[in-house]
């Protein structure tokens, strides 16, 4: 009954081992640095809103002067649509599962076990302290051999192209990178939205940059006077000029990665330009894979109920290793230790009086040993002159009655 009481069903997102942040009861998943989204939204929305205000001012001025301002309404509408799309793609990239691989609660069964200690694996499975798993395994991808690595944190062999993100503490399918501006890992399930986000940001920058120059060029006193008077347009031009180099460079770089079917991680680590890329399918098929293929469903059901004991399996194995000093070298535990490890305790240790050792450490709890300095290597089996706390209390009570 006690064991059944410990198994409290809870939502998976509440017992999640990664560093992610969940909102809307597990429906939205963000990275641990999700607060950076506020800064990103401000960097997008602030200049865009300023530009829209400038366009509205231009429309009002043209109306007073009796000029046609219909095309400025179109400029305003397009700017608003680009801004909304940009923020929407940002939200879609940051609030969804990027392709997290569910971690195991115990290591996989190894076909090859070596009879040697592996300290890094002892915490995973206390019953198999001699288990050693190979760090890499070779799999065939499109006829090419690819090494997949074992993840000590997730206790699994990562799928091809997957990698463990140290920030989110998850293994992610087709891991590209962890984007601080998005506040999320970029992987298999959100790469499309990430690329749409940076490409839309590039278009928005170019759009605001171009029409800010139009505002200045329409000044009656000329471009130079327009630059001196229209401070807001000057700021927008400088801001967009600087920003477009960043987001535009990212857009071009990731377009190259898409065409060659690479990830940022693979490009910097494996350098497929020097060897054959096993994932390259041709430019058209690579583009189709990113933009037109169906996004696979998440491997995690964050709102599903799980047993709390199962979710804390790895922590439980750590606490199981903490034993009392008596249990570690107890006579009765000697057989258990020798059976599990194949090592027999020396006879001198098997004949130790552990009660004496425990007696001194627990004297404050009511057990008194009259042997003040017991030797840990005494193994005489004769009975000891030891009184428990209850016997002392009974003896003192009897003495009081006699008085």
Short mmCIF file of C-alpha atoms in Angstrom, two decimals:
data_model
loop_
_atom_site.label_atom_id
_atom_site.label_comp_id
_atom_site.label_asym_id
_atom_site.label_seq_id
_atom_site.Cartn_x
_atom_site.Cartn_y
_atom_site.Cartn_z
CA UNK A 1 0.00 0.00 0.00
CA UNK A 2 2.88 2.33 0.78
CA UNK A 3 4.41 1.78 -2.63
CA UNK A 4 1.08 2.41 -4.35
CA UNK A 5 0.68 5.64 -2.40
CA UNK A 6 3.97 6.94 -3.77
CA UNK A 7 2.86 6.63 -7.37
CA UNK A 8 1.13 9.96 -7.84
CA UNK A 9 0.00 10.52 -11.43
CA UNK A 10 1.07 13.90 -12.73
CA UNK A 11 1.31 15.64 -16.08
CA UNK A 12 4.49 14.93 -18.00
CA UNK A 13 5.33 18.62 -18.37
CA UNK A 14 5.31 19.01 -14.57
CA UNK A 15 7.84 16.20 -14.14
CA UNK A 16 9.93 17.19 -17.16
CA UNK A 17 13.69 16.71 -16.71
CA UNK A 18 14.73 19.32 -19.25
CA UNK A 19 15.18 23.03 -18.60
CA UNK A 20 12.15 24.05 -20.65
CA UNK A 21 9.38 26.36 -19.49
CA UNK A 22 5.77 25.34 -20.10
CA UNK A 23 2.72 27.57 -20.46
CA UNK A 24 -1.00 27.01 -21.03
CA UNK A 25 -0.90 23.76 -19.06
CA UNK A 26 1.77 22.12 -21.18
CA UNK A 27 0.44 23.21 -24.56
CA UNK A 28 3.31 25.65 -25.17
CA UNK A 29 6.95 24.76 -24.58
CA UNK A 30 9.70 27.38 -24.48
CA UNK A 31 13.39 27.27 -23.77
CA UNK A 32 14.86 28.32 -20.41
CA UNK A 33 15.76 31.74 -21.88
CA UNK A 34 12.22 32.46 -23.07
CA UNK A 35 12.41 35.95 -21.55
CA UNK A 36 14.66 36.95 -24.47
CA UNK A 37 11.50 36.86 -26.61
CA UNK A 38 10.44 40.14 -25.02
CA UNK A 39 13.61 41.82 -26.26
CA UNK A 40 13.22 40.30 -29.73
CA UNK A 41 9.60 41.45 -30.01
CA UNK A 42 10.62 44.95 -28.95
CA UNK A 43 13.41 45.04 -31.54
CA UNK A 44 10.88 44.07 -34.22
CA UNK A 45 7.77 45.87 -33.07
CA UNK A 46 9.38 49.13 -31.97
CA UNK A 47 10.82 50.20 -35.35
CA UNK A 48 7.82 48.75 -37.23
CA UNK A 49 5.37 50.68 -35.07
CA UNK A 50 7.42 53.85 -35.50
CA UNK A 51 7.38 53.38 -39.26
CA UNK A 52 3.61 52.90 -39.29
CA UNK A 53 3.16 56.10 -37.26
CA UNK A 54 5.37 57.92 -39.74
CA UNK A 55 3.26 56.63 -42.65
CA UNK A 56 0.05 57.76 -40.92
CA UNK A 57 1.57 61.20 -40.45
CA UNK A 58 2.48 61.32 -44.14
CA UNK A 59 -1.11 60.37 -45.07
CA UNK A 60 -2.52 63.17 -42.92
CA UNK A 61 -0.09 65.74 -44.39
CA UNK A 62 -0.98 64.67 -47.94
CA UNK A 63 -4.68 65.02 -47.16
CA UNK A 64 -4.18 68.56 -45.91
CA UNK A 65 -2.18 69.42 -49.03
CA UNK A 66 -4.80 67.81 -51.25
CA UNK A 67 -2.38 65.16 -52.53
CA UNK A 68 -3.25 61.58 -53.39
CA UNK A 69 -2.21 59.26 -50.58
CA UNK A 70 -3.87 55.99 -51.62
CA UNK A 71 -0.59 54.18 -52.21
CA UNK A 72 0.55 55.13 -48.68
CA UNK A 73 -2.39 53.13 -47.36
CA UNK A 74 -0.99 50.14 -49.22
CA UNK A 75 2.46 50.84 -47.75
CA UNK A 76 0.91 50.95 -44.27
CA UNK A 77 -1.06 47.75 -44.83
CA UNK A 78 1.96 45.81 -46.12
CA UNK A 79 4.13 47.01 -43.22
CA UNK A 80 1.49 45.88 -40.72
CA UNK A 81 1.15 42.47 -42.41
CA UNK A 82 4.93 41.91 -42.48
CA UNK A 83 5.22 42.85 -38.81
CA UNK A 84 2.41 40.52 -37.78
CA UNK A 85 3.84 37.66 -39.84
CA UNK A 86 7.29 38.22 -38.39
CA UNK A 87 6.03 38.04 -34.80
CA UNK A 88 3.80 35.07 -35.68
CA UNK A 89 6.71 33.06 -37.12
CA UNK A 90 8.79 34.00 -34.09
CA UNK A 91 6.07 32.66 -31.79
CA UNK A 92 5.65 29.45 -33.80
CA UNK A 93 9.40 28.81 -33.74
CA UNK A 94 9.77 29.45 -30.01
CA UNK A 95 6.62 27.90 -28.53
CA UNK A 96 6.62 24.40 -30.03
CA UNK A 97 8.53 21.19 -29.43
CA UNK A 98 11.62 21.47 -31.67
CA UNK A 99 11.88 17.67 -31.90
CA UNK A 100 12.85 16.55 -28.41
CA UNK A 101 13.81 12.88 -28.12
CA UNK A 102 12.19 11.33 -25.01
CA UNK A 103 14.84 10.29 -22.54
CA UNK A 104 15.04 6.80 -21.06
CA UNK A 105 14.67 6.01 -17.37
CA UNK A 106 17.37 3.33 -17.63
CA UNK A 107 20.22 2.62 -20.04
CA UNK A 108 19.60 0.37 -23.03
CA UNK A 109 20.56 -3.28 -22.92
CA UNK A 110 24.10 -3.71 -24.17
CA UNK A 111 25.02 -6.62 -26.40
CA UNK A 112 28.62 -6.27 -25.33
CA UNK A 113 29.29 -5.99 -21.60
CA UNK A 114 32.79 -5.71 -20.26
CA UNK A 115 33.81 -6.98 -16.84
CA UNK A 116 35.29 -3.71 -15.63
CA UNK A 117 34.06 -0.82 -13.54
CA UNK A 118 32.47 2.15 -15.26
CA UNK A 119 31.96 4.79 -12.56
CA UNK A 120 30.01 7.10 -14.87
CA UNK A 121 27.43 4.37 -15.43
CA UNK A 122 27.02 3.18 -11.82
CA UNK A 123 24.42 5.82 -11.01
CA UNK A 124 22.25 4.73 -13.92
CA UNK A 125 21.74 1.14 -12.84
CA UNK A 126 23.00 0.11 -9.45
CA UNK A 127 22.35 -3.57 -10.18
CA UNK A 128 24.75 -3.64 -13.11
CA UNK A 129 27.85 -1.72 -11.96
CA UNK A 130 30.01 -3.52 -14.54
CA UNK A 131 27.90 -2.51 -17.53
CA UNK A 132 29.82 -0.57 -20.16
CA UNK A 133 28.04 0.72 -23.23
CA UNK A 134 29.97 1.69 -26.35
CA UNK A 135 30.06 5.45 -26.80
CA UNK A 136 29.26 5.26 -30.51
CA UNK A 137 27.46 2.89 -32.83
CA UNK A 138 27.55 2.78 -36.59
CA UNK A 139 24.34 2.96 -38.60
CA UNK A 140 23.76 3.13 -42.34
CA UNK A 141 22.07 6.27 -43.74
CA UNK A 142 21.39 6.32 -47.48
CA UNK A 143 24.18 3.82 -47.99
CA UNK A 144 26.69 5.80 -45.92
CA UNK A 145 28.02 4.73 -42.49
CA UNK A 146 27.18 7.27 -39.78
CA UNK A 147 28.25 7.13 -36.14
CA UNK A 148 25.58 7.82 -33.53
CA UNK A 149 26.65 8.75 -30.03
CA UNK A 150 25.35 7.61 -26.67
CA UNK A 151 23.94 10.40 -24.50
CA UNK A 152 24.75 9.92 -20.81
CA UNK A 153 22.06 12.40 -19.76
CA UNK A 154 19.17 10.98 -21.80
CA UNK A 155 20.50 7.39 -21.59
CA UNK A 156 19.94 6.61 -25.25
CA UNK A 157 21.73 6.44 -28.56
CA UNK A 158 20.88 9.64 -30.36
CA UNK A 159 19.15 9.30 -33.73
CA UNK A 160 21.20 10.43 -36.74
CA UNK A 161 21.52 14.25 -36.88
CA UNK A 162 20.34 14.58 -33.27
CA UNK A 163 22.42 16.33 -30.64
CA UNK A 164 22.09 17.24 -26.97
CA UNK A 165 21.46 20.91 -26.22
CA UNK A 166 23.30 21.90 -23.05
CA UNK A 167 20.98 24.90 -22.53
CA UNK A 168 17.64 23.09 -22.80
CA UNK A 169 19.14 19.79 -21.52
CA UNK A 170 17.41 17.74 -24.21
CA UNK A 171 18.40 15.66 -27.20
CA UNK A 172 16.83 17.28 -30.28
CA UNK A 173 16.18 15.68 -33.67
CA UNK A 174 18.03 17.33 -36.57
CA UNK A 175 19.53 19.78 -34.11
CA UNK A 176 20.57 23.01 -35.82
CA UNK A 177 21.47 25.35 -32.97
CA UNK A 178 20.04 27.03 -29.88
CA UNK A 179 18.91 30.50 -30.85
CA UNK A 180 19.09 33.08 -28.02
CA UNK A 181 16.82 35.49 -29.94
CA UNK A 182 14.11 32.86 -30.26
CA UNK A 183 14.82 31.40 -26.82
CA UNK A 184 14.46 27.85 -28.11
CA UNK A 185 16.36 25.04 -29.79
CA UNK A 186 16.01 24.97 -33.55
CA UNK A 187 15.42 21.46 -34.77
CA UNK A 188 13.32 19.20 -36.94
CA UNK A 189 9.89 20.54 -35.96
CA UNK A 190 10.49 24.31 -35.86
CA UNK A 191 13.26 24.93 -38.40
CA UNK A 192 10.74 25.90 -41.10
CA UNK A 193 9.23 28.60 -38.88
CA UNK A 194 12.66 29.80 -37.82
CA UNK A 195 13.68 30.32 -41.44
CA UNK A 196 10.40 32.10 -42.19
CA UNK A 197 11.05 34.32 -39.18
CA UNK A 198 14.53 35.45 -40.25
CA UNK A 199 13.54 35.82 -43.91
CA UNK A 200 10.48 37.90 -43.01
CA UNK A 201 12.66 40.01 -40.71
CA UNK A 202 15.01 40.63 -43.64
CA UNK A 203 12.13 41.66 -45.93
CA UNK A 204 10.70 43.94 -43.23
CA UNK A 205 14.08 45.63 -42.71
CA UNK A 206 14.52 46.23 -46.43
CA UNK A 207 10.93 47.48 -46.69
CA UNK A 208 11.26 50.00 -43.86
CA UNK A 209 14.72 51.03 -45.07
CA UNK A 210 13.47 51.72 -48.60
CA UNK A 211 10.35 53.68 -47.72
CA UNK A 212 12.20 55.70 -45.09
CA UNK A 213 14.34 56.96 -47.95
CA UNK A 214 11.16 57.71 -49.90
CA UNK A 215 9.97 59.87 -47.00
CA UNK A 216 13.21 61.83 -47.08
CA UNK A 217 13.26 62.10 -50.89
CA UNK A 218 9.76 63.64 -50.90
CA UNK A 219 10.91 66.58 -48.80
CA UNK A 220 10.34 69.85 -50.62
CA UNK A 221 13.74 71.23 -49.64
CA UNK A 222 15.70 68.29 -51.01
CA UNK A 223 17.35 65.16 -49.62
CA UNK A 224 19.94 66.96 -47.49
CA UNK A 225 17.33 69.10 -45.76
CA UNK A 226 15.13 66.04 -45.42
CA UNK A 227 17.91 64.19 -43.60
CA UNK A 228 18.29 67.12 -41.23
CA UNK A 229 14.58 67.48 -40.48
CA UNK A 230 13.24 63.93 -40.57
CA UNK A 231 15.01 62.47 -37.53
CA UNK A 232 12.71 59.46 -37.25
CA UNK A 233 13.44 58.35 -40.81
CA UNK A 234 17.17 58.83 -40.16
CA UNK A 235 17.02 56.54 -37.13
CA UNK A 236 15.02 53.90 -39.03
CA UNK A 237 17.48 53.95 -41.93
CA UNK A 238 20.51 53.46 -39.65
CA UNK A 239 18.74 50.79 -37.57
CA UNK A 240 17.56 48.79 -40.60
CA UNK A 241 20.94 49.12 -42.32
CA UNK A 242 22.69 47.54 -39.32
CA UNK A 243 20.02 44.90 -38.69
CA UNK A 244 19.72 43.73 -42.29
CA UNK A 245 23.36 42.65 -42.30
CA UNK A 246 22.62 40.33 -39.39
CA UNK A 247 19.24 38.85 -40.36
CA UNK A 248 20.02 39.02 -44.07
CA UNK A 249 23.29 37.18 -43.57
CA UNK A 250 21.46 34.52 -41.54
CA UNK A 251 18.81 34.18 -44.25
CA UNK A 252 21.38 33.66 -47.00
CA UNK A 253 23.45 31.26 -44.89
CA UNK A 254 20.46 29.12 -43.92
CA UNK A 255 19.22 29.09 -47.51
CA UNK A 256 22.59 27.61 -48.46
CA UNK A 257 22.21 25.04 -45.65
CA UNK A 258 18.72 24.12 -46.87
CA UNK A 259 19.90 23.67 -50.46
CA UNK A 260 22.73 21.40 -49.32
CA UNK A 261 20.65 19.65 -46.62
CA UNK A 262 22.90 20.57 -43.73
CA UNK A 263 22.37 21.93 -40.25
CA UNK A 264 24.43 24.67 -38.64
CA UNK A 265 25.86 22.09 -36.23
CA UNK A 266 26.87 19.78 -39.08
CA UNK A 267 28.31 22.60 -41.16
CA UNK A 268 30.67 23.73 -38.42
CA UNK A 269 31.50 20.25 -37.14
CA UNK A 270 31.63 17.86 -40.09
CA UNK A 271 32.44 20.14 -43.03
CA UNK A 272 30.51 18.26 -45.73
CA UNK A 273 32.19 20.36 -48.39
CA UNK A 274 35.28 18.22 -47.78
CA UNK A 275 33.42 14.91 -47.78
CA UNK A 276 30.18 13.50 -49.11
CA UNK A 277 26.98 14.52 -47.34
CA UNK A 278 24.82 11.42 -46.73
CA UNK A 279 21.66 13.55 -46.39
CA UNK A 280 21.94 15.55 -49.63
CA UNK A 281 19.05 14.73 -52.03
CA UNK A 282 19.42 17.48 -54.59
CA UNK A 283 18.42 21.14 -54.30
CA UNK A 284 14.75 20.73 -55.23
CA UNK A 285 14.16 17.77 -52.94
CA UNK A 286 16.03 19.49 -50.13
CA UNK A 287 13.81 22.57 -50.47
CA UNK A 288 10.74 20.36 -50.60
CA UNK A 289 11.84 18.55 -47.44
CA UNK A 290 12.03 21.78 -45.45
CA UNK A 291 9.08 23.78 -46.82
CA UNK A 292 6.58 21.31 -48.27
CA UNK A 293 6.92 18.12 -46.28
CA UNK A 294 4.63 17.33 -43.38
CA UNK A 295 6.07 18.27 -40.00
CA UNK A 296 6.29 15.09 -37.89
CA UNK A 297 4.24 14.99 -34.73
CA UNK A 298 5.90 15.44 -31.36
CA UNK A 299 7.41 12.37 -29.72
CA UNK A 300 6.29 13.69 -26.33
CA UNK A 301 2.77 13.98 -24.96
CA UNK A 302 3.41 16.70 -22.42
CA UNK A 303 -0.13 16.68 -21.09
CA UNK A 304 -0.26 12.91 -20.61
CA UNK A 305 -0.32 11.52 -17.08
CA UNK A 306 2.75 9.68 -15.84
CA UNK A 307 3.62 8.10 -12.52
CA UNK A 308 5.84 10.33 -10.45
CA UNK A 309 7.98 7.36 -9.46
CA UNK A 310 8.70 6.61 -13.11
CA UNK A 311 9.61 10.19 -13.87
CA UNK A 312 12.02 10.28 -10.95
CA UNK A 313 13.66 6.97 -11.79
CA UNK A 314 17.11 8.40 -12.30
CA UNK A 315 17.04 10.28 -9.02
CA UNK A 316 15.88 7.17 -7.21
CA UNK A 317 18.91 5.23 -8.31
CA UNK A 318 21.14 7.92 -6.87
CA UNK A 319 19.50 7.79 -3.46
CA UNK A 320 19.64 3.98 -3.44
CA UNK A 321 23.41 4.21 -3.35
CA UNK A 322 23.32 5.99 0.02
CA UNK A 323 23.55 3.32 2.68
CA UNK A 324 24.36 3.28 6.37
CA UNK A 325 27.85 2.38 7.57
CA UNK A 326 26.51 -0.86 9.00
CA UNK A 327 24.87 -1.90 5.74
CA UNK A 328 28.06 -1.37 3.77
CA UNK A 329 30.11 -3.98 5.68
CA UNK A 330 27.55 -5.83 7.75
CA UNK A 331 28.07 -9.55 8.27
CA UNK A 332 24.67 -10.28 6.81
CA UNK A 333 25.29 -7.90 3.93
CA UNK A 334 28.62 -9.52 3.23
CA UNK A 335 26.90 -12.28 1.30
CA UNK A 336 24.81 -9.76 -0.62
CA UNK A 337 27.90 -7.73 -1.49
CA UNK A 338 29.88 -10.76 -2.56
CA UNK A 339 26.98 -12.08 -4.65
CA UNK A 340 26.47 -8.79 -6.49
CA UNK A 341 30.14 -7.97 -7.03
CA UNK A 342 31.78 -11.37 -7.09
CA UNK A 343 34.22 -10.22 -4.39
CA UNK A 344 34.26 -12.01 -1.01
CA UNK A 345 34.92 -10.04 2.15
CA UNK A 346 37.97 -10.98 4.18
CA UNK A 347 37.21 -13.18 7.14
CA UNK A 348 38.40 -10.54 9.59
CA UNK A 349 35.79 -8.10 8.25
CA UNK A 350 33.06 -10.74 8.28
CA UNK A 351 33.66 -11.34 12.03
CA UNK A 352 33.52 -7.70 13.05
CA UNK A 353 31.17 -6.60 15.87
CA UNK A 354 29.26 -3.90 14.03
CA UNK A 355 26.88 -3.46 16.93
CA UNK A 356 29.81 -2.03 18.87
CA UNK A 357 30.63 0.37 16.09
CA UNK A 358 27.04 1.48 15.87
CA UNK A 359 26.74 1.61 19.65
CA UNK A 360 29.14 4.49 20.07
CA UNK A 361 27.63 6.49 17.20
CA UNK A 362 24.13 6.05 18.67
CA UNK A 363 24.89 6.47 22.37
CA UNK A 364 23.01 9.75 22.37
CA UNK A 365 19.90 7.95 21.19
CA UNK A 366 19.74 5.66 24.23
CA UNK A 367 22.30 2.90 23.59
CA UNK A 368 25.29 2.86 25.95
CA UNK A 369 28.32 0.64 25.51
CA UNK A 370 30.41 0.17 28.61
CA UNK A 371 33.42 -0.63 26.43
CA UNK A 372 34.58 2.95 26.00
CA UNK A 373 37.17 2.27 23.28
CA UNK A 374 36.07 -0.74 21.25
CA UNK A 375 38.56 -1.91 18.69
CA UNK A 376 37.11 -2.25 15.20
CA UNK A 377 39.14 -5.42 14.66
CA UNK A 378 37.83 -7.40 17.66
CA UNK A 379 36.06 -10.47 16.38
CA UNK A 380 35.56 -12.41 19.61
CA UNK A 381 32.04 -13.87 19.45
CA UNK A 382 31.47 -13.85 23.24
CA UNK A 383 28.49 -11.79 24.41
CA UNK A 384 29.20 -8.13 25.19
CA UNK A 385 28.26 -6.34 28.40
CA UNK A 386 25.91 -3.86 26.76
CA UNK A 387 22.78 -2.22 28.20
CA UNK A 388 20.19 -0.65 26.01
CA UNK A 389 18.46 2.61 26.86
CA UNK A 390 15.29 0.81 27.99
CA UNK A 391 17.28 -1.39 30.39
CA UNK A 392 18.98 1.66 31.87
CA UNK A 393 15.62 3.39 32.41
CA UNK A 394 14.16 0.25 34.02
CA UNK A 395 17.21 -0.07 36.28
CA UNK A 396 17.03 3.57 37.39
CA UNK A 397 13.28 3.25 38.07
CA UNK A 398 13.83 0.17 40.23
CA UNK A 399 16.54 1.99 42.18
CA UNK A 400 14.20 4.89 42.85
CA UNK A 401 11.49 2.54 44.15
CA UNK A 402 13.98 0.95 46.50
CA UNK A 403 14.98 4.37 47.89
#
